[in-house]
């Protein structure tokens, strides 16, 4: 069973890494910004990856700044914390990278919809439903994708 899980994980990491790498390279080539968002541990991953991309010269911003999240959440509701940032900052052909292990986070879904309506490219990390695995494995896939992409840039 563990071998089956590892095989599934490796295939997903390879597939999503290639897709994300292409999206990030396209954003850089066109001079567009990269926005990254997630909740809980995924928010920490968002911060980390945005910092890594910025360090390599990419125009990357995590939307998980605690000041922005608490101000927007307090004034408008938690569902709007990413949506409002995309609405103000996003431009056509920018890239929004969304992390949601469940795939059901209303604030992520709302931000994705806003981004698509504004002409941003949206990259969603695989969810538990898409991986067919438990949360721990899905989150491990997210980290492996980040690390593989970072090493390839």
PDB file of C-alpha atoms in Angstrom:
ATOM      1  CA  UNK A   1       0.000   0.000   0.000  1.00  0.00           C
ATOM      2  CA  UNK A   2       2.802   2.432   0.876  1.00  0.00           C
ATOM      3  CA  UNK A   3       4.452   1.768  -2.486  1.00  0.00           C
ATOM      4  CA  UNK A   4       1.159   2.575  -4.232  1.00  0.00           C
ATOM      5  CA  UNK A   5       0.861   5.835  -2.274  1.00  0.00           C
ATOM      6  CA  UNK A   6       4.461   6.823  -3.116  1.00  0.00           C
ATOM      7  CA  UNK A   7       3.918   6.025  -6.807  1.00  0.00           C
ATOM      8  CA  UNK A   8       0.759   8.149  -6.869  1.00  0.00           C
ATOM      9  CA  UNK A   9       2.513  10.982  -5.073  1.00  0.00           C
ATOM     10  CA  UNK A  10       5.498  10.926  -7.432  1.00  0.00           C
ATOM     11  CA  UNK A  11       3.244  11.068 -10.502  1.00  0.00           C
ATOM     12  CA  UNK A  12       1.281  14.003  -9.094  1.00  0.00           C
ATOM     13  CA  UNK A  13       4.426  15.871  -8.079  1.00  0.00           C
ATOM     14  CA  UNK A  14       5.864  15.456 -11.568  1.00  0.00           C
ATOM     15  CA  UNK A  15       2.647  16.544 -13.313  1.00  0.00           C
ATOM     16  CA  UNK A  16       1.897  19.572 -11.142  1.00  0.00           C
ATOM     17  CA  UNK A  17       5.531  20.689 -10.939  1.00  0.00           C
ATOM     18  CA  UNK A  18       5.751  20.935 -14.701  1.00  0.00           C
ATOM     19  CA  UNK A  19       2.466  22.851 -14.926  1.00  0.00           C
ATOM     20  CA  UNK A  20       3.450  25.269 -12.160  1.00  0.00           C
ATOM     21  CA  UNK A  21       6.949  25.778 -13.520  1.00  0.00           C
ATOM     22  CA  UNK A  22       5.521  26.713 -16.920  1.00  0.00           C
ATOM     23  CA  UNK A  23       3.002  29.115 -15.356  1.00  0.00           C
ATOM     24  CA  UNK A  24       5.687  30.835 -13.259  1.00  0.00           C
ATOM     25  CA  UNK A  25       8.073  31.150 -16.192  1.00  0.00           C
ATOM     26  CA  UNK A  26       5.276  32.605 -18.332  1.00  0.00           C
ATOM     27  CA  UNK A  27       4.486  35.182 -15.644  1.00  0.00           C
ATOM     28  CA  UNK A  28       8.111  36.226 -15.497  1.00  0.00           C
ATOM     29  CA  UNK A  29       8.459  36.453 -19.267  1.00  0.00           C
ATOM     30  CA  UNK A  30       5.412  38.711 -19.501  1.00  0.00           C
ATOM     31  CA  UNK A  31       6.394  40.816 -16.462  1.00  0.00           C
ATOM     32  CA  UNK A  32       3.355  39.746 -14.455  1.00  0.00           C
ATOM     33  CA  UNK A  33       3.008  39.343 -10.713  1.00  0.00           C
ATOM     34  CA  UNK A  34       2.584  36.044  -8.918  1.00  0.00           C
ATOM     35  CA  UNK A  35       0.186  35.977  -5.944  1.00  0.00           C
ATOM     36  CA  UNK A  36       0.073  33.004  -3.584  1.00  0.00           C
ATOM     37  CA  UNK A  37      -2.587  32.188  -0.991  1.00  0.00           C
ATOM     38  CA  UNK A  38      -3.615  29.439   1.386  1.00  0.00           C
ATOM     39  CA  UNK A  39      -5.057  28.864   4.858  1.00  0.00           C
ATOM     40  CA  UNK A  40      -3.352  27.519   7.989  1.00  0.00           C
ATOM     41  CA  UNK A  41      -0.214  25.579   7.119  1.00  0.00           C
ATOM     42  CA  UNK A  42      -0.792  26.422   3.463  1.00  0.00           C
ATOM     43  CA  UNK A  43      -0.542  30.114   4.392  1.00  0.00           C
ATOM     44  CA  UNK A  44       2.933  29.414   5.762  1.00  0.00           C
ATOM     45  CA  UNK A  45       3.812  27.559   2.560  1.00  0.00           C
ATOM     46  CA  UNK A  46       2.512  30.556   0.589  1.00  0.00           C
ATOM     47  CA  UNK A  47       4.775  32.923   2.500  1.00  0.00           C
ATOM     48  CA  UNK A  48       7.772  30.633   2.114  1.00  0.00           C
ATOM     49  CA  UNK A  49       7.348  30.074  -1.608  1.00  0.00           C
ATOM     50  CA  UNK A  50       6.708  33.769  -2.323  1.00  0.00           C
ATOM     51  CA  UNK A  51       9.908  34.646  -0.468  1.00  0.00           C
ATOM     52  CA  UNK A  52      11.840  32.015  -2.414  1.00  0.00           C
ATOM     53  CA  UNK A  53      10.515  33.316  -5.734  1.00  0.00           C
ATOM     54  CA  UNK A  54      11.233  36.914  -4.785  1.00  0.00           C
ATOM     55  CA  UNK A  55      14.778  35.942  -3.878  1.00  0.00           C
ATOM     56  CA  UNK A  56      15.208  34.514  -7.374  1.00  0.00           C
ATOM     57  CA  UNK A  57      13.974  37.741  -8.946  1.00  0.00           C
ATOM     58  CA  UNK A  58      10.329  36.874  -9.548  1.00  0.00           C
ATOM     59  CA  UNK A  59       7.576  39.403  -8.843  1.00  0.00           C
ATOM     60  CA  UNK A  60       5.923  37.279  -6.141  1.00  0.00           C
ATOM     61  CA  UNK A  61       3.707  38.230  -3.207  1.00  0.00           C
ATOM     62  CA  UNK A  62       2.046  36.090  -0.557  1.00  0.00           C
ATOM     63  CA  UNK A  63      -1.493  37.221   0.172  1.00  0.00           C
ATOM     64  CA  UNK A  64      -1.173  35.738   3.668  1.00  0.00           C
ATOM     65  CA  UNK A  65       0.161  38.848   5.420  1.00  0.00           C
ATOM     66  CA  UNK A  66      -1.357  38.738   8.904  1.00  0.00           C
ATOM     67  CA  UNK A  67      -2.140  42.469   8.942  1.00  0.00           C
ATOM     68  CA  UNK A  68      -4.050  42.291   5.672  1.00  0.00           C
ATOM     69  CA  UNK A  69      -5.871  39.115   6.652  1.00  0.00           C
ATOM     70  CA  UNK A  70      -6.968  40.393  10.051  1.00  0.00           C
ATOM     71  CA  UNK A  71      -7.982  43.844   8.763  1.00  0.00           C
ATOM     72  CA  UNK A  72      -9.966  42.519   5.811  1.00  0.00           C
ATOM     73  CA  UNK A  73     -11.376  39.635   7.863  1.00  0.00           C
ATOM     74  CA  UNK A  74     -12.480  41.999  10.618  1.00  0.00           C
ATOM     75  CA  UNK A  75     -14.035  44.582   8.297  1.00  0.00           C
ATOM     76  CA  UNK A  76     -15.486  42.387   5.539  1.00  0.00           C
ATOM     77  CA  UNK A  77     -15.349  38.765   6.682  1.00  0.00           C
ATOM     78  CA  UNK A  78     -12.820  35.975   6.356  1.00  0.00           C
ATOM     79  CA  UNK A  79     -14.309  34.869   3.035  1.00  0.00           C
ATOM     80  CA  UNK A  80     -12.997  38.103   1.473  1.00  0.00           C
ATOM     81  CA  UNK A  81      -9.383  38.073   2.710  1.00  0.00           C
ATOM     82  CA  UNK A  82      -7.870  36.947  -0.604  1.00  0.00           C
ATOM     83  CA  UNK A  83     -10.611  38.149  -2.930  1.00  0.00           C
ATOM     84  CA  UNK A  84     -10.194  41.794  -1.901  1.00  0.00           C
ATOM     85  CA  UNK A  85      -6.431  41.669  -2.337  1.00  0.00           C
ATOM     86  CA  UNK A  86      -6.764  40.178  -5.825  1.00  0.00           C
ATOM     87  CA  UNK A  87      -9.438  42.727  -6.698  1.00  0.00           C
ATOM     88  CA  UNK A  88      -7.097  45.607  -5.781  1.00  0.00           C
ATOM     89  CA  UNK A  89      -3.705  44.220  -6.843  1.00  0.00           C
ATOM     90  CA  UNK A  90      -4.426  41.806  -9.675  1.00  0.00           C
ATOM     91  CA  UNK A  91      -3.964  42.605 -13.340  1.00  0.00           C
ATOM     92  CA  UNK A  92      -4.765  40.621 -16.463  1.00  0.00           C
ATOM     93  CA  UNK A  93      -2.310  37.739 -16.995  1.00  0.00           C
ATOM     94  CA  UNK A  94      -0.948  37.894 -13.434  1.00  0.00           C
ATOM     95  CA  UNK A  95      -0.778  34.467 -11.792  1.00  0.00           C
ATOM     96  CA  UNK A  96      -2.688  33.389  -8.680  1.00  0.00           C
ATOM     97  CA  UNK A  97      -1.369  30.225  -7.033  1.00  0.00           C
ATOM     98  CA  UNK A  98      -3.909  28.747  -4.601  1.00  0.00           C
ATOM     99  CA  UNK A  99      -3.332  26.089  -1.978  1.00  0.00           C
ATOM    100  CA  UNK A 100      -6.315  24.311  -0.480  1.00  0.00           C
ATOM    101  CA  UNK A 101      -5.985  20.757   0.753  1.00  0.00           C
ATOM    102  CA  UNK A 102      -9.770  20.372   1.020  1.00  0.00           C
ATOM    103  CA  UNK A 103     -10.564  22.303  -2.148  1.00  0.00           C
ATOM    104  CA  UNK A 104     -13.564  23.747  -0.327  1.00  0.00           C
ATOM    105  CA  UNK A 105     -12.168  26.865   1.364  1.00  0.00           C
ATOM    106  CA  UNK A 106     -14.635  29.620   0.523  1.00  0.00           C
ATOM    107  CA  UNK A 107     -12.001  32.355   0.649  1.00  0.00           C
ATOM    108  CA  UNK A 108      -9.807  30.474  -1.853  1.00  0.00           C
ATOM    109  CA  UNK A 109     -12.732  29.712  -4.158  1.00  0.00           C
ATOM    110  CA  UNK A 110     -13.856  33.354  -4.078  1.00  0.00           C
ATOM    111  CA  UNK A 111     -10.334  34.599  -4.862  1.00  0.00           C
ATOM    112  CA  UNK A 112     -10.008  32.117  -7.735  1.00  0.00           C
ATOM    113  CA  UNK A 113     -13.297  33.274  -9.235  1.00  0.00           C
ATOM    114  CA  UNK A 114     -12.315  36.942  -8.917  1.00  0.00           C
ATOM    115  CA  UNK A 115      -8.936  36.232 -10.491  1.00  0.00           C
ATOM    116  CA  UNK A 116     -10.488  34.390 -13.440  1.00  0.00           C
ATOM    117  CA  UNK A 117     -13.043  37.184 -13.937  1.00  0.00           C
ATOM    118  CA  UNK A 118     -10.186  39.708 -14.072  1.00  0.00           C
ATOM    119  CA  UNK A 119      -8.167  37.654 -16.574  1.00  0.00           C
ATOM    120  CA  UNK A 120      -5.536  36.333 -14.182  1.00  0.00           C
ATOM    121  CA  UNK A 121      -4.139  32.852 -14.668  1.00  0.00           C
ATOM    122  CA  UNK A 122      -5.023  30.553 -11.776  1.00  0.00           C
ATOM    123  CA  UNK A 123      -3.020  27.541 -10.644  1.00  0.00           C
ATOM    124  CA  UNK A 124      -4.629  25.326  -8.004  1.00  0.00           C
ATOM    125  CA  UNK A 125      -2.606  22.806  -6.077  1.00  0.00           C
ATOM    126  CA  UNK A 126      -4.121  19.313  -5.966  1.00  0.00           C
ATOM    127  CA  UNK A 127      -6.706  18.690  -3.270  1.00  0.00           C
ATOM    128  CA  UNK A 128      -7.380  15.545  -1.233  1.00  0.00           C
ATOM    129  CA  UNK A 129     -10.126  14.684  -3.710  1.00  0.00           C
ATOM    130  CA  UNK A 130      -7.758  15.004  -6.664  1.00  0.00           C
ATOM    131  CA  UNK A 131      -4.966  13.051  -5.016  1.00  0.00           C
ATOM    132  CA  UNK A 132      -7.217  10.405  -3.496  1.00  0.00           C
ATOM    133  CA  UNK A 133      -4.973  10.603  -0.429  1.00  0.00           C
ATOM    134  CA  UNK A 134      -5.235  11.814   3.147  1.00  0.00           C
ATOM    135  CA  UNK A 135      -4.342  15.393   4.100  1.00  0.00           C
ATOM    136  CA  UNK A 136      -0.803  14.612   5.289  1.00  0.00           C
ATOM    137  CA  UNK A 137       0.125  13.097   1.922  1.00  0.00           C
ATOM    138  CA  UNK A 138      -1.548  15.873  -0.051  1.00  0.00           C
ATOM    139  CA  UNK A 139       0.349  18.490   1.936  1.00  0.00           C
ATOM    140  CA  UNK A 140       3.564  16.560   1.363  1.00  0.00           C
ATOM    141  CA  UNK A 141       2.840  16.683  -2.376  1.00  0.00           C
ATOM    142  CA  UNK A 142       2.456  20.477  -2.125  1.00  0.00           C
ATOM    143  CA  UNK A 143       5.863  20.809  -0.470  1.00  0.00           C
ATOM    144  CA  UNK A 144       7.523  18.525  -2.992  1.00  0.00           C
ATOM    145  CA  UNK A 145       6.048  20.556  -5.853  1.00  0.00           C
ATOM    146  CA  UNK A 146       7.343  23.786  -4.326  1.00  0.00           C
ATOM    147  CA  UNK A 147      10.824  22.365  -3.834  1.00  0.00           C
ATOM    148  CA  UNK A 148      11.017  20.821  -7.299  1.00  0.00           C
ATOM    149  CA  UNK A 149       9.872  24.065  -8.951  1.00  0.00           C
ATOM    150  CA  UNK A 150      12.273  26.166  -6.888  1.00  0.00           C
ATOM    151  CA  UNK A 151      15.200  23.927  -7.845  1.00  0.00           C
ATOM    152  CA  UNK A 152      14.219  24.171 -11.533  1.00  0.00           C
ATOM    153  CA  UNK A 153      14.107  27.965 -11.671  1.00  0.00           C
TER     154      UNK A 153
END
